[in-house]
Structure formats: C-alpha cells, structure tokens
Tab-separated table of C-alpha atoms in Angstrom:
chain	number	residue	atom	x	y	z
A	662	UNK	CA	-99.535	-75.215	68.211
A	663	UNK	CA	-100.236	-75.631	64.309
A	664	UNK	CA	-103.795	-76.549	64.721
A	665	UNK	CA	-104.515	-73.347	66.035
A	666	UNK	CA	-101.781	-71.696	63.749
A	667	UNK	CA	-104.997	-72.452	61.575
A	668	UNK	CA	-107.863	-71.932	63.455
A	669	UNK	CA	-106.737	-68.113	64.558
A	670	UNK	CA	-105.762	-68.118	60.898
A	671	UNK	CA	-108.969	-68.675	59.443
A	672	UNK	CA	-111.057	-66.136	61.862
A	673	UNK	CA	-108.169	-63.762	60.803
A	674	UNK	CA	-109.369	-64.479	57.090
A	675	UNK	CA	-112.921	-63.595	58.802
A	676	UNK	CA	-111.707	-59.896	59.845
A	677	UNK	CA	-110.163	-59.154	56.281
A	678	UNK	CA	-113.412	-60.677	55.014
A	679	UNK	CA	-115.294	-58.145	56.953
A	680	UNK	CA	-112.568	-55.685	55.744
A	681	UNK	CA	-113.142	-56.164	52.351
A	682	UNK	CA	-117.332	-55.690	52.832
A	683	UNK	CA	-116.606	-52.472	54.013
A	684	UNK	CA	-114.504	-51.694	50.937
A	685	UNK	CA	-116.442	-52.123	48.692
A	686	UNK	CA	-119.537	-51.018	49.240
A	687	UNK	CA	-118.141	-47.775	51.317
A	688	UNK	CA	-120.515	-48.176	53.858
A	689	UNK	CA	-122.084	-50.491	55.889
A	690	UNK	CA	-125.367	-50.488	57.669
A	691	UNK	CA	-126.710	-52.506	60.573
A	692	UNK	CA	-127.981	-54.605	58.919
A	693	UNK	CA	-125.894	-55.356	55.872
A	694	UNK	CA	-123.446	-56.636	59.329
A	695	UNK	CA	-126.070	-59.057	60.730
A	696	UNK	CA	-126.798	-60.414	57.641
A	697	UNK	CA	-122.904	-60.927	57.019
A	698	UNK	CA	-122.046	-61.763	59.628
A	699	UNK	CA	-124.676	-64.765	60.117
A	700	UNK	CA	-123.941	-65.763	56.590
A	701	UNK	CA	-120.382	-66.781	57.822
A	702	UNK	CA	-122.264	-69.332	60.547
A	703	UNK	CA	-120.455	-68.596	62.632
A	704	UNK	CA	-121.216	-69.683	66.358
A	705	UNK	CA	-121.722	-73.422	64.512
A	706	UNK	CA	-118.543	-74.028	62.982
A	707	UNK	CA	-116.198	-72.122	65.512
A	708	UNK	CA	-117.932	-71.945	69.256
A	709	UNK	CA	-114.319	-70.488	70.437
A	710	UNK	CA	-115.424	-66.678	68.934
A	711	UNK	CA	-117.691	-64.871	71.381
A	712	UNK	CA	-118.969	-61.801	69.059
A	713	UNK	CA	-117.879	-59.900	66.251
A	714	UNK	CA	-118.359	-56.005	66.617
A	715	UNK	CA	-117.438	-52.202	64.105
A	716	UNK	CA	-115.486	-49.994	66.621
A	717	UNK	CA	-115.972	-46.658	65.340
A	718	UNK	CA	-114.216	-43.126	65.708
A	719	UNK	CA	-115.441	-39.933	66.385
A	720	UNK	CA	-115.050	-36.560	67.621
A	721	UNK	CA	-115.469	-35.433	70.425
A	722	UNK	CA	-117.929	-32.565	69.428
A	723	UNK	CA	-119.482	-35.711	67.206
A	724	UNK	CA	-121.018	-37.875	70.433
A	725	UNK	CA	-124.472	-36.199	71.224
A	726	UNK	CA	-125.219	-36.377	67.210
A	727	UNK	CA	-123.747	-40.276	66.739
A	728	UNK	CA	-125.426	-41.187	69.399
A	729	UNK	CA	-128.447	-39.873	68.729
A	730	UNK	CA	-128.398	-41.524	65.278
A	731	UNK	CA	-127.816	-44.785	66.476
A	732	UNK	CA	-131.227	-44.594	68.700
A	733	UNK	CA	-132.814	-44.101	65.438
A	734	UNK	CA	-131.134	-46.847	64.080
A	735	UNK	CA	-133.331	-49.960	63.881
A	736	UNK	CA	-132.302	-53.645	61.296
A	737	UNK	CA	-131.440	-56.775	61.881
A	738	UNK	CA	-128.822	-56.816	64.761
A	739	UNK	CA	-131.410	-55.132	67.407
A	740	UNK	CA	-133.016	-57.895	69.101
A	741	UNK	CA	-132.626	-57.833	72.569
A	742	UNK	CA	-130.380	-54.049	72.358
A	743	UNK	CA	-130.745	-52.071	74.803
A	744	UNK	CA	-131.135	-48.065	74.663
A	745	UNK	CA	-128.269	-47.299	73.059
A	746	UNK	CA	-125.616	-44.953	75.329
A	747	UNK	CA	-122.070	-44.485	74.975
A	748	UNK	CA	-120.461	-45.424	77.984
A	749	UNK	CA	-118.643	-44.704	80.170
A	750	UNK	CA	-119.074	-41.057	79.972
A	751	UNK	CA	-115.550	-39.332	79.261
A	752	UNK	CA	-114.373	-36.168	77.308
A	753	UNK	CA	-111.126	-36.477	74.757
A	754	UNK	CA	-111.518	-35.013	70.903
A	755	UNK	CA	-111.893	-39.397	69.224
A	756	UNK	CA	-113.679	-41.707	70.658
A	757	UNK	CA	-114.042	-45.433	69.335
A	758	UNK	CA	-117.664	-45.888	70.701
A	759	UNK	CA	-118.867	-50.505	69.815
A	760	UNK	CA	-121.864	-49.618	67.097
A	761	UNK	CA	-121.831	-53.420	65.677
A	762	UNK	CA	-122.366	-55.682	68.444
A	763	UNK	CA	-122.662	-59.699	67.190
A	764	UNK	CA	-125.169	-61.234	68.691
A	765	UNK	CA	-125.906	-59.181	70.383
A	766	UNK	CA	-127.935	-61.832	72.648
A	767	UNK	CA	-125.013	-61.638	75.733
A	768	UNK	CA	-122.649	-59.506	74.563
A	769	UNK	CA	-125.115	-56.662	75.372
A	770	UNK	CA	-122.802	-54.481	77.683
A	771	UNK	CA	-120.557	-54.634	74.733
A	772	UNK	CA	-123.242	-52.623	73.039
A	773	UNK	CA	-121.756	-48.661	72.798
A	774	UNK	CA	-119.322	-48.845	74.781
A	775	UNK	CA	-116.417	-46.498	74.373
A	776	UNK	CA	-113.105	-48.116	73.612
A	777	UNK	CA	-110.842	-44.990	74.685
A	778	UNK	CA	-111.796	-45.458	78.329
A	779	UNK	CA	-109.483	-48.335	78.700
A	780	UNK	CA	-105.994	-47.642	78.143
A	781	UNK	CA	-105.234	-51.200	76.492
A	782	UNK	CA	-107.654	-51.724	74.275
A	783	UNK	CA	-107.464	-48.139	73.173
A	784	UNK	CA	-103.745	-48.569	72.428
A	785	UNK	CA	-104.807	-51.727	70.087
A	786	UNK	CA	-107.167	-49.614	67.865
A	787	UNK	CA	-104.808	-46.486	67.997
A	788	UNK	CA	-102.213	-49.004	66.367
A	789	UNK	CA	-104.532	-50.613	63.705
A	790	UNK	CA	-105.561	-47.549	63.036
A	791	UNK	CA	-101.565	-46.915	62.077
A	792	UNK	CA	-100.766	-49.776	61.139
A	793	UNK	CA	-103.015	-50.843	58.614
A	794	UNK	CA	-102.889	-54.573	60.102
A	795	UNK	CA	-104.831	-56.666	62.679
A	796	UNK	CA	-103.456	-55.418	65.685
A	797	UNK	CA	-105.020	-58.424	68.407
A	798	UNK	CA	-104.423	-57.715	72.144
A	799	UNK	CA	-103.078	-59.401	75.252
A	800	UNK	CA	-105.477	-61.558	77.822
A	801	UNK	CA	-108.162	-58.197	78.910
A	802	UNK	CA	-111.207	-58.763	80.491
A	803	UNK	CA	-114.237	-58.989	78.850
A	804	UNK	CA	-116.986	-56.541	79.412
A	805	UNK	CA	-119.351	-58.648	78.528
A	806	UNK	CA	-118.001	-61.914	79.955
A	807	UNK	CA	-119.883	-61.621	83.591
A	808	UNK	CA	-117.699	-64.059	84.691
A	809	UNK	CA	-114.199	-63.045	84.700
A	810	UNK	CA	-112.817	-65.354	82.519
A	811	UNK	CA	-109.674	-64.063	80.207
A	812	UNK	CA	-110.572	-62.761	76.639
A	813	UNK	CA	-108.413	-61.000	74.003
A	814	UNK	CA	-109.599	-58.824	70.965
A	815	UNK	CA	-108.263	-59.201	67.406
A	816	UNK	CA	-109.346	-55.948	65.343
A	817	UNK	CA	-108.491	-54.805	61.542
A	818	UNK	CA	-108.567	-51.279	60.433
A	819	UNK	CA	-111.259	-49.678	57.839
A	820	UNK	CA	-110.390	-46.913	56.173
A	821	UNK	CA	-112.392	-44.621	53.112
A	822	UNK	CA	-112.887	-45.468	50.247
A	823	UNK	CA	-110.304	-44.304	47.250
A	824	UNK	CA	-108.127	-42.161	50.114
A	825	UNK	CA	-104.146	-42.820	50.699
A	826	UNK	CA	-102.765	-44.594	52.629
A	827	UNK	CA	-99.622	-45.070	52.228
A	828	UNK	CA	-98.065	-43.331	55.393
A	829	UNK	CA	-99.030	-42.742	59.225
A	830	UNK	CA	-100.578	-39.415	58.780
A	831	UNK	CA	-102.710	-40.639	55.319
A	832	UNK	CA	-104.246	-43.389	57.495
A	833	UNK	CA	-104.944	-41.676	60.206
A	834	UNK	CA	-107.295	-39.013	57.686
A	835	UNK	CA	-109.353	-41.690	56.176
A	836	UNK	CA	-110.145	-43.691	59.031
A	837	UNK	CA	-113.270	-44.632	59.759
A	838	UNK	CA	-112.455	-47.640	62.483
A	839	UNK	CA	-111.910	-51.398	63.207
A	840	UNK	CA	-114.116	-54.711	63.131
A	841	UNK	CA	-112.696	-57.231	65.681
A	842	UNK	CA	-113.463	-60.587	67.238
A	843	UNK	CA	-114.076	-61.527	70.326
A	844	UNK	CA	-112.332	-64.358	72.035
A	845	UNK	CA	-112.939	-66.190	74.936
A	846	UNK	CA	-109.814	-67.675	76.249
A	847	UNK	CA	-111.289	-71.055	77.946
A	848	UNK	CA	-113.847	-70.751	74.750
A	849	UNK	CA	-110.710	-70.724	71.958
A	850	UNK	CA	-109.144	-73.312	73.924
A	851	UNK	CA	-111.808	-75.372	73.869
A	852	UNK	CA	-112.417	-75.343	70.807
A	853	UNK	CA	-108.425	-76.280	69.576
A	854	UNK	CA	-107.969	-78.708	71.981
A	855	UNK	CA	-108.483	-82.154	71.919
A	856	UNK	CA	-110.988	-83.242	75.010
A	857	UNK	CA	-108.222	-86.299	75.523
A	858	UNK	CA	-105.923	-83.428	76.373
A	859	UNK	CA	-108.096	-80.691	78.009
A	860	UNK	CA	-108.033	-83.716	80.645
A	861	UNK	CA	-104.358	-84.034	81.582
C-alpha cells in the first residue's frame, strides 16, 4: 500500500507541476504542453498512465468559435490527431472540452470530448473547480479504451492569473479548466505490484 501511495503522490505531483506551468505563464499553448509532458518522460518512467490532458471550460455561446479556433491550431501535440470536433453535441451553458491530449496516439477518441456529457466526470470537474484541490474519479470506463477496461482520472483546476481564489465564487470566476492525468486500472496495478504477487 505504501508503494501505491508513493506512486500516486508522484502522479499528483506531476499534475501540480502542470498547474504551476499555467500559473507562471498564464496561457499555455499546445506546443508548450506537449513539450512539457514529453520532458517528464512519462511513458518510459510511469507506464501506468494513459494520457495527460487539458480540459478547457467553454461557455455555450462560444462553442462554435472555440472549435473553429482549435481546428486552426498547429504544433507538436497534433501528430495523428483527427479533425477537432466537439462531441457529443449537447446544449448547455458551459462545456468542458478535452483540448490538449498527450499522447494523441491511442487517445484520439478523447480529443474534443465534452465532459459535460458524462455526469460522473462533470461532477469531478465541478468539484475540482469549486474546491481548488485535485479530485480523482472512481472507477470509470475510458472513452479512448476499446477494451472497456476500467480506469480513473485525477484532475487539478487551473485558474486565471492574478485573480483572488479565496471563495467558491472567486474560484468559479477565475476558472479556465483542468489538467488531468488518465490511468487504466490494470496498467497501474501491473506497474505497482510485483509480478510474482500478481500471479497469485
């Protein structure tokens, strides 16, 4: 259990370092995000993770212009990416869209996904926004995993620079989105548990 706790804390520290990058630079573009994730060498060091994402909060009236702007983006994080499209199409006041998705390969189905369409994921995003803390989901089926194995997602909220964050109302006003780290439970278990133990 201690090894698991240490490993999870390491993952959460990665989320906090991503959060810190946004805090320092204000706005992070796709190239910066891709370079930062690449520098962490996650696929080599921590095979339990499935993806790191940035989920942007988008008002309902801005959804078309947001999608058009993303389709104009270029950069390192787009190799193998399908054309950006917000999915599924739902009507609501605020959307939470997966905009950056590292690595793209194997996670294409998540690109453009509106988490507002998934009640448990929406609840976790809103809890992160309101609390200012990292929030992890319970076991969930990952949209990008055709094997239908369960996974879970940890998210940390991102806020605009130089805005007060002392109250829930202030955090809601400053909220930009969340950075997320996605795990597949089986991969995480195999990473953390001794193979001899797994056989039993």
